[in-house]
Short mmCIF file of C-alpha atoms and ligand atoms in Angstrom, two decimals:
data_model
loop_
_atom_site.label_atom_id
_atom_site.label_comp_id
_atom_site.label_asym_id
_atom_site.label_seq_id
_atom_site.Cartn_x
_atom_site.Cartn_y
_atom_site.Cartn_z
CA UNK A 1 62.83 75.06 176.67
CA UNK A 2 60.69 73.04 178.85
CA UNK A 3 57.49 74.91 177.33
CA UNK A 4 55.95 76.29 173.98
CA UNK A 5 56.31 79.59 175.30
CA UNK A 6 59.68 79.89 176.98
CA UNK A 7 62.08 82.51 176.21
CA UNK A 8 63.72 82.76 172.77
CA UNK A 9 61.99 80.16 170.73
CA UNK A 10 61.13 81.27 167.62
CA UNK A 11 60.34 78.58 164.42
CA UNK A 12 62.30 79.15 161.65
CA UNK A 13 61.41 79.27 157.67
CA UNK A 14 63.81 79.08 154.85
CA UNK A 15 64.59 82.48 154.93
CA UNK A 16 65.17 83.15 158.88
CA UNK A 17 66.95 79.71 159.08
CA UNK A 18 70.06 80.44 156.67
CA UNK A 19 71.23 84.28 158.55
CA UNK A 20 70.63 81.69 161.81
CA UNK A 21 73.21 78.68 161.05
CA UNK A 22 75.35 81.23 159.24
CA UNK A 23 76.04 82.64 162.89
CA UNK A 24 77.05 79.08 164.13
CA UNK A 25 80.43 78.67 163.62
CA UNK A 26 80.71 75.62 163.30
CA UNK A 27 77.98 74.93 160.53
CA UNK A 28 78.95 78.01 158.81
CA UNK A 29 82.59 76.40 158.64
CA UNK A 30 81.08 73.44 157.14
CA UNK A 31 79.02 75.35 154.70
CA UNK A 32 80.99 78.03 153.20
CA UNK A 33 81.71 81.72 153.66
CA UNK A 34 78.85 84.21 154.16
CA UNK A 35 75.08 83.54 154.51
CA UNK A 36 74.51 85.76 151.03
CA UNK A 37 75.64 82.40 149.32
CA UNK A 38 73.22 79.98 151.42
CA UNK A 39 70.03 78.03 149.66
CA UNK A 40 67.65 76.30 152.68
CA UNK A 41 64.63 74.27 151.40
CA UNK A 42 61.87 72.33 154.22
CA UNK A 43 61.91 68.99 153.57
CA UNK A 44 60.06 67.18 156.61
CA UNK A 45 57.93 64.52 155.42
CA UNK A 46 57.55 63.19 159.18
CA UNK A 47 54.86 63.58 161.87
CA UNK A 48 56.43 66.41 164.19
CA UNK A 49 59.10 68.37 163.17
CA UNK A 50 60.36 70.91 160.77
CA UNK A 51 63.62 69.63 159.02
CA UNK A 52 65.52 71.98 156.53
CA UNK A 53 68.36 71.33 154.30
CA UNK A 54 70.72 74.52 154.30
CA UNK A 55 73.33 74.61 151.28
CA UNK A 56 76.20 77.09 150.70
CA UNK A 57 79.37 76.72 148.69
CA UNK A 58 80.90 74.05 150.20
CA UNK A 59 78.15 71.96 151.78
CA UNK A 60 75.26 71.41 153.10
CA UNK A 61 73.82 70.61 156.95
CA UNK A 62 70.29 69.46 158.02
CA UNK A 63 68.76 71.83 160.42
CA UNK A 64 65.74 69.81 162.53
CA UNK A 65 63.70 72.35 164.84
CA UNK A 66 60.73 70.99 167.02
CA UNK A 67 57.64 72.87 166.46
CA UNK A 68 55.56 73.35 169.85
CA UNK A 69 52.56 70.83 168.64
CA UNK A 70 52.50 67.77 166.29
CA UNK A 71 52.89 68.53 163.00
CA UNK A 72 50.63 65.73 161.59
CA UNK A 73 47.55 67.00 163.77
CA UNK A 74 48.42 70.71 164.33
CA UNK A 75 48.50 73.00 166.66
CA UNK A 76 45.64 71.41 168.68
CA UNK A 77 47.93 68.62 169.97
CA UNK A 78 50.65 70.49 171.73
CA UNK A 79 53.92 68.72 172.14
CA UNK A 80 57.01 70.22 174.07
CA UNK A 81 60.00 71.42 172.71
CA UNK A 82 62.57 69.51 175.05
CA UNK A 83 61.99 66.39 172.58
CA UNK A 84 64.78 68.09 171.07
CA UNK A 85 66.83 68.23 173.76
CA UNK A 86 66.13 64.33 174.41
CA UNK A 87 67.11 63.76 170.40
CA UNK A 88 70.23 64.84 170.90
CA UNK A 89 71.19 63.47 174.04
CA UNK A 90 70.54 60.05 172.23
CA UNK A 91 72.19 60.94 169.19
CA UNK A 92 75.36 62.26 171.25
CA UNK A 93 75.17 58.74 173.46
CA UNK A 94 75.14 56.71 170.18
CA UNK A 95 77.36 58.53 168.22
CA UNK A 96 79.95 57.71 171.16
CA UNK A 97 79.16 53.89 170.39
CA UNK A 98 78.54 53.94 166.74
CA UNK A 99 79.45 57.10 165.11
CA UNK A 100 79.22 55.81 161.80
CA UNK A 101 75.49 54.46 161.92
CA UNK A 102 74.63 58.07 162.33
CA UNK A 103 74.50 61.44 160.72
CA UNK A 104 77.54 63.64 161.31
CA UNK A 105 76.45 65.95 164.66
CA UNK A 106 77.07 69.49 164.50
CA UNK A 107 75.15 71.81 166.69
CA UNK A 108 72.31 71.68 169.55
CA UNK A 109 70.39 74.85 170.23
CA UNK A 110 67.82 74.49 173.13
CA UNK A 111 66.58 77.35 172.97
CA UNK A 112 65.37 77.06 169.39
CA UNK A 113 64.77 73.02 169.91
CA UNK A 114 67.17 72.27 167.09
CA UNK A 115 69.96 70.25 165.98
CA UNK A 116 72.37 70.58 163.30
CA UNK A 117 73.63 67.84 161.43
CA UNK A 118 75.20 66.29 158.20
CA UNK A 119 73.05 66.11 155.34
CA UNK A 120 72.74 62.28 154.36
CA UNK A 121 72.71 62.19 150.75
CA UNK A 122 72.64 60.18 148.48
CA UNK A 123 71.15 57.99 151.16
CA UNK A 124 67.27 57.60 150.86
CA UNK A 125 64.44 56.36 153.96
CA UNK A 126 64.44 52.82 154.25
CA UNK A 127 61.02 52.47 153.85
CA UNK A 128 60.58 54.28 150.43
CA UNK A 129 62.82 51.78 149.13
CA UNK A 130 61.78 48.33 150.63
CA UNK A 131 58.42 49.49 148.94
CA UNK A 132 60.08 49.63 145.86
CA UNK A 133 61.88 46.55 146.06
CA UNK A 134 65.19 47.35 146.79
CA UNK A 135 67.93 44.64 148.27
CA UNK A 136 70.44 46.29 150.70
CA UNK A 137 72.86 43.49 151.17
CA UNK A 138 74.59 45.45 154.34
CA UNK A 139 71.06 45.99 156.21
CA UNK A 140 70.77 43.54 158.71
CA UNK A 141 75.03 43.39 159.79
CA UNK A 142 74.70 47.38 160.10
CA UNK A 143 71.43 47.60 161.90
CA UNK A 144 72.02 44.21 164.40
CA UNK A 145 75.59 45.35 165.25
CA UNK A 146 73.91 48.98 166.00
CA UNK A 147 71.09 47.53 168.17
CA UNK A 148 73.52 44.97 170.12
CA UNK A 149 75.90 47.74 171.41
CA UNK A 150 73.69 50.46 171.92
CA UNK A 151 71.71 48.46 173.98
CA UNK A 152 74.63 46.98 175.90
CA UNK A 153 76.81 49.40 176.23
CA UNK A 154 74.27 51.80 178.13
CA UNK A 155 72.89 48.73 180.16
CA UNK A 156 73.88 47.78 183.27
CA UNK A 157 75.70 45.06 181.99
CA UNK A 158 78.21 47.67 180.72
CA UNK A 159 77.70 51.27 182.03
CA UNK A 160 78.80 52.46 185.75
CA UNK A 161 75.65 52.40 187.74
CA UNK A 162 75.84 56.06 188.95
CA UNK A 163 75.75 57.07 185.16
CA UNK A 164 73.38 54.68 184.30
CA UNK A 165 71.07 56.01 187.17
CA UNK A 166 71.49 59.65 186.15
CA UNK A 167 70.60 58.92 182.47
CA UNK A 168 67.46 57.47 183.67
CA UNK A 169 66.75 59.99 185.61
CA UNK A 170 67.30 62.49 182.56
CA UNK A 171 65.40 60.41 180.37
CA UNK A 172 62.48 59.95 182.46
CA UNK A 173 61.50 63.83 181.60
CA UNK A 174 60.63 62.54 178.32
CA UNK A 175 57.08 62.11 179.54
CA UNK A 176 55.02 63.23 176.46
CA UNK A 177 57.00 61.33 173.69
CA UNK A 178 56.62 58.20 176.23
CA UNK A 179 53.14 58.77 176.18
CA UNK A 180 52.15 59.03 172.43
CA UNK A 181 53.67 55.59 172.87
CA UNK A 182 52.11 54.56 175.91
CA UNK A 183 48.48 55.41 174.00
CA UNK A 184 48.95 54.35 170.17
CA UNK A 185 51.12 51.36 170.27
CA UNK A 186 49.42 49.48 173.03
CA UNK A 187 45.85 51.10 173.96
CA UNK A 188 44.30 52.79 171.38
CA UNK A 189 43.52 50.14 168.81
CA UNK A 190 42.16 47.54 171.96
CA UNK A 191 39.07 50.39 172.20
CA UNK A 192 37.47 52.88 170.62
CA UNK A 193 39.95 55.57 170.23
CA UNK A 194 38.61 58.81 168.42
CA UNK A 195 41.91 58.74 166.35
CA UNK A 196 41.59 55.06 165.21
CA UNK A 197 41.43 54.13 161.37
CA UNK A 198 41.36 51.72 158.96
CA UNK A 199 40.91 50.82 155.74
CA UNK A 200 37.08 50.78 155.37
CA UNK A 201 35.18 48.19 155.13
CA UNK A 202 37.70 45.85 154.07
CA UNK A 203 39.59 45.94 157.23
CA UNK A 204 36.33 46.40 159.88
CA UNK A 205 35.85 43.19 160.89
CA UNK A 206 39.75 42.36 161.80
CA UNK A 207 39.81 46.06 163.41
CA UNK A 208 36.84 45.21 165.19
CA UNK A 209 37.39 41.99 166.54
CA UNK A 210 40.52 42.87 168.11
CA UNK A 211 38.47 44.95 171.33
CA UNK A 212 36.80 41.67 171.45
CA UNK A 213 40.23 39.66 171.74
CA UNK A 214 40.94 38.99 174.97
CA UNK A 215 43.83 37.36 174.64
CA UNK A 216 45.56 40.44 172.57
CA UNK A 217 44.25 43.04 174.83
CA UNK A 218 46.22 41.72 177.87
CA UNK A 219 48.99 40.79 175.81
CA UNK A 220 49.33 44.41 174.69
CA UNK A 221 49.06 45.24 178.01
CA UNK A 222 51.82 43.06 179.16
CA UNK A 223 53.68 44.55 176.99
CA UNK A 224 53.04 48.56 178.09
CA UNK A 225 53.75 47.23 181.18
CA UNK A 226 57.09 45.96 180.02
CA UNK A 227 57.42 49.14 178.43
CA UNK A 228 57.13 51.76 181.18
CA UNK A 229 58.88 49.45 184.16
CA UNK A 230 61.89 48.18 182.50
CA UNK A 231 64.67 50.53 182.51
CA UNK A 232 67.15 48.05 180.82
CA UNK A 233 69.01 50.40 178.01
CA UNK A 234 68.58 53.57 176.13
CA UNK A 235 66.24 53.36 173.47
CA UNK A 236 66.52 54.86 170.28
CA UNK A 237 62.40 54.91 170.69
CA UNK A 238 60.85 54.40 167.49
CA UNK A 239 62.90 52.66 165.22
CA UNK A 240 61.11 51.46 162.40
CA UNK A 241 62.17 51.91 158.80
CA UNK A 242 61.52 55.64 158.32
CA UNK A 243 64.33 56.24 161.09
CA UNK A 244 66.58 54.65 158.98
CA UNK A 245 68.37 56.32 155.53
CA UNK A 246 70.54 54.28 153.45
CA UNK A 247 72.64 54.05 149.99
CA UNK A 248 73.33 50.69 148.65
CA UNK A 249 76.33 49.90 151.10
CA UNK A 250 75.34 52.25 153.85
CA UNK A 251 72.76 52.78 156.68
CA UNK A 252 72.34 55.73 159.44
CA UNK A 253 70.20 56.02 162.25
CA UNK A 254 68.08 59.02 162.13
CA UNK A 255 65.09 60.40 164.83
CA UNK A 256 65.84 59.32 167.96
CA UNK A 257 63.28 62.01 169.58
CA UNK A 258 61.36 59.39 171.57
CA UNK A 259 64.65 57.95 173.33
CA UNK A 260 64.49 56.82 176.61
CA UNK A 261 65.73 54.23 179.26
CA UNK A 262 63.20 51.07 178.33
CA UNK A 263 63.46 47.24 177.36
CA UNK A 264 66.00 46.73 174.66
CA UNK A 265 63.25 44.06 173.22
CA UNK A 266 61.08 47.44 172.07
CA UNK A 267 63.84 49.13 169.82
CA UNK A 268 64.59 45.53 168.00
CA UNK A 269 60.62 44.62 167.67
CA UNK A 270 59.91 48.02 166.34
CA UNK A 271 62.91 47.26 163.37
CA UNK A 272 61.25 43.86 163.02
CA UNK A 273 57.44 44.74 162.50
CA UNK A 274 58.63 47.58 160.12
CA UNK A 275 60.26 44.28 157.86
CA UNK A 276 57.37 42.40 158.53
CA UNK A 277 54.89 45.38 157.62
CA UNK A 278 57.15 45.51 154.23
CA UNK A 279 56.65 41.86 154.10
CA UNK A 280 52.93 41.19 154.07
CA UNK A 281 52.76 44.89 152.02
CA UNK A 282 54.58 43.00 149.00
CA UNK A 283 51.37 41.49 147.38
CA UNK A 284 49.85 45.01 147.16
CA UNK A 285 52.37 46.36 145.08
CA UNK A 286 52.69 43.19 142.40
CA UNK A 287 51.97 44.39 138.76
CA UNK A 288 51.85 40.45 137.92
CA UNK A 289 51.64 37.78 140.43
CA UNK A 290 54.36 36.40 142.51
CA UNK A 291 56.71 39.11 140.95
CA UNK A 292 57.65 39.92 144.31
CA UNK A 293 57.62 36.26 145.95
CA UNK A 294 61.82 36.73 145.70
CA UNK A 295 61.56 40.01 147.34
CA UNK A 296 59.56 38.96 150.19
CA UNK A 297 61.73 36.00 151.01
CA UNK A 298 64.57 38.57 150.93
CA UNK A 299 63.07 40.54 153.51
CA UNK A 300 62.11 37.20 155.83
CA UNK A 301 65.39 36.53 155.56
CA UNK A 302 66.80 39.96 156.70
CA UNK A 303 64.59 39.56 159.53
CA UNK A 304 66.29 36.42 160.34
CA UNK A 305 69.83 38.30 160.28
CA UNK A 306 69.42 41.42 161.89
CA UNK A 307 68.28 38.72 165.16
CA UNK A 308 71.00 36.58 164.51
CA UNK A 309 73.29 39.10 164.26
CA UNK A 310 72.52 41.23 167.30
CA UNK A 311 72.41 37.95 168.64
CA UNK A 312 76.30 37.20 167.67
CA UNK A 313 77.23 40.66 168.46
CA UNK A 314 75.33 40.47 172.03
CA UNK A 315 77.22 37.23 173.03
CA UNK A 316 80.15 38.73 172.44
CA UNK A 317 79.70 41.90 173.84
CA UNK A 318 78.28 39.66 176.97
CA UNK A 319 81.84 37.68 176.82
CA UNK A 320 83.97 40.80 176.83
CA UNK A 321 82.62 43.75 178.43
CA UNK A 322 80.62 42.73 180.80
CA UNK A 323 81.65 45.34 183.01
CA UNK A 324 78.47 46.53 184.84
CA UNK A 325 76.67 45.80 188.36
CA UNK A 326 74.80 42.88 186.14
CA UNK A 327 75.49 38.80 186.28
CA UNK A 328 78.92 40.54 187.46
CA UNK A 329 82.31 38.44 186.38
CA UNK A 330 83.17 38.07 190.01
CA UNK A 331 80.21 36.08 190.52
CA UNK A 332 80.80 33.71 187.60
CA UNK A 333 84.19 33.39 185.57
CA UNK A 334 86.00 34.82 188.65
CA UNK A 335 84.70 31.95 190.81
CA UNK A 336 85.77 29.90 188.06
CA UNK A 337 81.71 29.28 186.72
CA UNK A 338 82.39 29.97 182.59
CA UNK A 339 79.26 27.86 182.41
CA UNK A 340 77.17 29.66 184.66
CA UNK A 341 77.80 33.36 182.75
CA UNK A 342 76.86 31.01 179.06
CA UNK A 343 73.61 30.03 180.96
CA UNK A 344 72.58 33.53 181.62
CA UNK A 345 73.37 34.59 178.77
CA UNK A 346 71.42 32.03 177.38
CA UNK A 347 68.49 32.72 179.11
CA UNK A 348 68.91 36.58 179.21
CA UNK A 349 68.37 35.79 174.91
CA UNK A 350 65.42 34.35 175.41
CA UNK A 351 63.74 36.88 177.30
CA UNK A 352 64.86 39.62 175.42
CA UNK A 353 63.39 37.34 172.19
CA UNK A 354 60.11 37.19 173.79
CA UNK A 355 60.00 40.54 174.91
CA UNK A 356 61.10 41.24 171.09
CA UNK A 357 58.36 39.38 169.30
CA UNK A 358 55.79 40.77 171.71
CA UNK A 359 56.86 44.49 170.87
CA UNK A 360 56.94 43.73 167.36
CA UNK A 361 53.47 42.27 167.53
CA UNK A 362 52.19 45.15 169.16
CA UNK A 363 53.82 47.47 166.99
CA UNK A 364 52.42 46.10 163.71
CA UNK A 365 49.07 46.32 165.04
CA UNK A 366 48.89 49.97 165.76
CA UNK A 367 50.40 50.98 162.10
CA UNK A 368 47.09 49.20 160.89
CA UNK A 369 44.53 50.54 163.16
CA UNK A 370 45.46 53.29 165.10
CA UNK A 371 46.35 56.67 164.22
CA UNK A 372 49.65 56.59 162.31
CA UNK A 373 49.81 54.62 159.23
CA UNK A 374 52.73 53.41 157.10
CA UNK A 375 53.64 54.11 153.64
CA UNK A 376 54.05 50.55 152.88
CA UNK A 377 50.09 49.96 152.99
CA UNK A 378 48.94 53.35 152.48
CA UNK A 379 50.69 53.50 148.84
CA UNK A 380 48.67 50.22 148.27
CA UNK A 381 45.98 52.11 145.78
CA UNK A 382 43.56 49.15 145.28
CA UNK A 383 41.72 49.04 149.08
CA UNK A 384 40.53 45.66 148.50
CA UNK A 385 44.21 44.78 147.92
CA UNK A 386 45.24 46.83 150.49
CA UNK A 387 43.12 45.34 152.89
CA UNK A 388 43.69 42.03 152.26
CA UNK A 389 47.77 42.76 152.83
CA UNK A 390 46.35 44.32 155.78
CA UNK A 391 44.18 41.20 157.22
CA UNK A 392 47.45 39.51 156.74
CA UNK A 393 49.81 41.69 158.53
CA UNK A 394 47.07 42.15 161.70
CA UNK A 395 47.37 38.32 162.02
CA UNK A 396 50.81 38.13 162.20
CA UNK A 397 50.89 41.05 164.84
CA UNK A 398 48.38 39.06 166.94
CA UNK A 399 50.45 35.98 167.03
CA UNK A 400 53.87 37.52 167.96
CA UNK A 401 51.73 39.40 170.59
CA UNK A 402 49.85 36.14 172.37
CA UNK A 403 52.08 33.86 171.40
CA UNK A 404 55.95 35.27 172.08
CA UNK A 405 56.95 33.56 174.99
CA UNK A 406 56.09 30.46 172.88
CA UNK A 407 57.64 31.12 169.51
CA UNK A 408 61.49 29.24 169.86
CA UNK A 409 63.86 31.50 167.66
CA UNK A 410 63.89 33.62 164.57
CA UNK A 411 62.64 31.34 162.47
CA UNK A 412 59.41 30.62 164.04
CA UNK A 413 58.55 34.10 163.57
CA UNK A 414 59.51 33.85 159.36
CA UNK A 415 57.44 30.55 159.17
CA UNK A 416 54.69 31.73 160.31
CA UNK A 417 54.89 35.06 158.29
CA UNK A 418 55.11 32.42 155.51
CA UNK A 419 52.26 30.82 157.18
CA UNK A 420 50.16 33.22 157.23
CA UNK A 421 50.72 35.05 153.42
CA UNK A 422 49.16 31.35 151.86
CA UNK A 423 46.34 32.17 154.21
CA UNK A 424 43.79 33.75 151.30
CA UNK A 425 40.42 34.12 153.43
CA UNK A 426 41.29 36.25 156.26
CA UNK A 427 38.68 38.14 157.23
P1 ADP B 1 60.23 63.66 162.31
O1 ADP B 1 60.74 63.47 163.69
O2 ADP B 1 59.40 64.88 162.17
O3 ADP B 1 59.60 62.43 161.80
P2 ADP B 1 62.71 63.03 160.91
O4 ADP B 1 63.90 63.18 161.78
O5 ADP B 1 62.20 61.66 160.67
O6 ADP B 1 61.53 63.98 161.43
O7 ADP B 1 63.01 63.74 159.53
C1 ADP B 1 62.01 63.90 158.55
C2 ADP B 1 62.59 63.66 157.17
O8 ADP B 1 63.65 64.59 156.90
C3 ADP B 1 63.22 62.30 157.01
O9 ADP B 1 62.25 61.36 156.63
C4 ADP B 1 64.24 62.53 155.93
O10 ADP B 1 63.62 62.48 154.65
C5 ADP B 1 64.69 63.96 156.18
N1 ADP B 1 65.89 63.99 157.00
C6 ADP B 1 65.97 64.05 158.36
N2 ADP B 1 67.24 64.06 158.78
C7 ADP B 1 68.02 64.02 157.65
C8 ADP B 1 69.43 64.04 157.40
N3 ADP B 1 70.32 64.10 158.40
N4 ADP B 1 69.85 64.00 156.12
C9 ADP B 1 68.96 63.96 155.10
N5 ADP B 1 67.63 63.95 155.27
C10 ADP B 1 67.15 63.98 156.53
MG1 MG B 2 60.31 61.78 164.65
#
């Protein structure tokens, strides 16, 4: 499994992949009797992997298989198989905190890289439908209680130390995803990468001037530094809105392939940038002006909530199961210092909101200059438009960057995303 080429692997098609799951008891249970009666189509619209919906009789199951290079480039860029094996350890670790956030689990198969789960339907991405303007009122309360305890609970404010220790350790294997990280969110757009792109010309001198920028280049820095030496929690990876499926009253957590034990600021800055990429996208996608002033404002202020409530959610969590090696009880309320654990906490906020507005700088800049683009600009048509919404959004990602250990709260961050939409002669 560790390799392209180890024993057994084989990538399926829609023919080879219904006979397969009809042989797994437990999805054939869930899909009816017999494979005669099975449908499968390929549906994978992401970068890397092959996803399949399999139907029978009774229902249906999403089979995801890893394909031995990335999908978006082919097979020139080799990628291993064991991301697989790294999905569903995080999937298996959240679904013990949050089952509900998350598809049904049914099946892992190293050997074939592949995991078997519920079919989310009606539930569409996230992303498809902030670009078409869609309020979900639940959004921020599902997706900031999510964050809070996954990232506590498999801290070590929470978990036992020995566990905690071994998870890193299993984690740490997940060397390749960590470095398609590593390169396109904080080094390739700060030179120039052979996979960089933008929209042309509109967007060359802002793309440009950034491997100029000082400033931003060790702020990015900073941050991969933060990145690859803080082991705080376990990290869904690369959760921006395309991980995320919804209805109108409910959210799940999809893709956790890039999971691994990092700062819990990079999983909530990645959610953050995807809103704010939405956000400064809005203007693109206006058939008369302003017509989607109201919608932006909606989406400021779901940034505003998904922070304040993983913030609510993390206090409490911080009050009540603080049970790890971390600002330990016996050292505070035990010793009869209430006041000291409310100070830490305090302060442990504020560093995890810096580290947070730095990620989520860093993470809007690479979706505008580096390799992998997002729908939210790419579906802009117009590139003069486009590029202007662009402009815009690279601004914002430069202040969060340079300036997060300056910006006071959630609010700072929607001001100035207000801030910077008037601004009409970026270049
Ligand atoms: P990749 O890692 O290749 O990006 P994803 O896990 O994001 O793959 O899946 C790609 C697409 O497949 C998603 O955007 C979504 O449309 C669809 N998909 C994935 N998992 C499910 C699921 N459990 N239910 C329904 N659709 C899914
Ligand atoms: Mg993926």
């Amino acid at each position: 499994m560790e390799d392209a080429h180890s024993g057994g692997y084989r990538p399926f098609d829609v023919e080879t992949v219904k006979a397969h799951v009809a042989g797994l008891p437990a999805v054939a249970e869930r899909l009816g009797e017999g494979s005669a009666g099975l449908s499968a189509r390929e549906v994978g619209d992401g970068n890397l992997n092959l996803v399949f919906i399999v139907e029978g009789p009774a229902g249906a199951v999403v089979v995801k298989q890893a394909l031995p290079y990335v999908r978006l480039v082919g097979d020139s860029w080799p990628l291993p198989l064991s991301r697989a094996f790294f999905e569903w350890n995080a999937l298996t670790r959240q679904a013990a905190i949050r089952p509900e956030r998350l598809p049904q689990l049914f099946h892992f198969d190293a050997t074939n890289a592949l995991v078997v789960m519920e079919y989310l339907t009606p539930h569409v991405i996230l992303r498809k439908e902030l670009i078409a303007g869609k309020r979900f009122e639940s959004l921020a309360g599902h997706m900031g209680t999510f964050l809070a305890e996954t990232l506590f609970r498999t801290s070590d404010l929470s978990l036992e130390t020995a566990r905690k220790k071994a998870d890193v350790a299993l984690f740490s294997n997940n060397v390749a995803l960590c470095a398609i990280t590593e390169n396109l969110v904080f080094t390739d757009a700060y030179f120039d990468a052979p996979l960089n792109r933008w929209t042309r010309p509109g967007l060359d001198k802002a793309a440009l001037a950034l491997r100029a920028d000082r400033a931003v280049k060790i702020a990015a820095q900073e941050m991969l530094q933060v990145f690859t030496t803080k082991t705080e929690a376990l990290l869904h990876g690369d959760l921006h809105t395309g991980s995320v499926m919804v209805t109108g009253d409910d959210t799940r957590v999809i893709d956790p392939e890039f999971a691994f034990y990092g700062p819990m600021g990079f999983d909530i800055g990645a959610f953050l940038a995807n809103l704010l990429l939405a956000y400064f996208s809005q203007e693109g996608h206006e058939g008369a002006d302003g017509e989607r002033d109201e919608y932006g404002e909606w989406l400021l202020a779901t940034v505003e909530a998904v922070w304040a409530i993983f913030a609510d959610r993390f206090r409490e969590l911080w009050r009540t199961e603080r049970t790890g090696i971390l600002f330990a009880r016996s050292v505070f309320e035990d010793e009869g210092d209430g006041l000291g654990a409310e100070i830490a906490l305090a302060r442990f906020l504020d560093g995890l909101f810096a580290d947070t507005a730095g990620f989520a700088g860093a993470k809007m800049i690479r979706r505008l200059v580096g390799l992998a683009h997002v729908e939210d600009m790419e579906s802009i048509a117009d590139e003069t438009r486009r590029a202007a919404c662009e402009a815009r959004a690279l601004a914002m990602g430069r202040e969060l960057l340079v300036n997060r250990g300056r910006l006071s709260d959630v609010s700072a961050i929607t001001s100035l995303a207000r801030a910077i939409s008037r601004q009409k002669d970026l270049p």
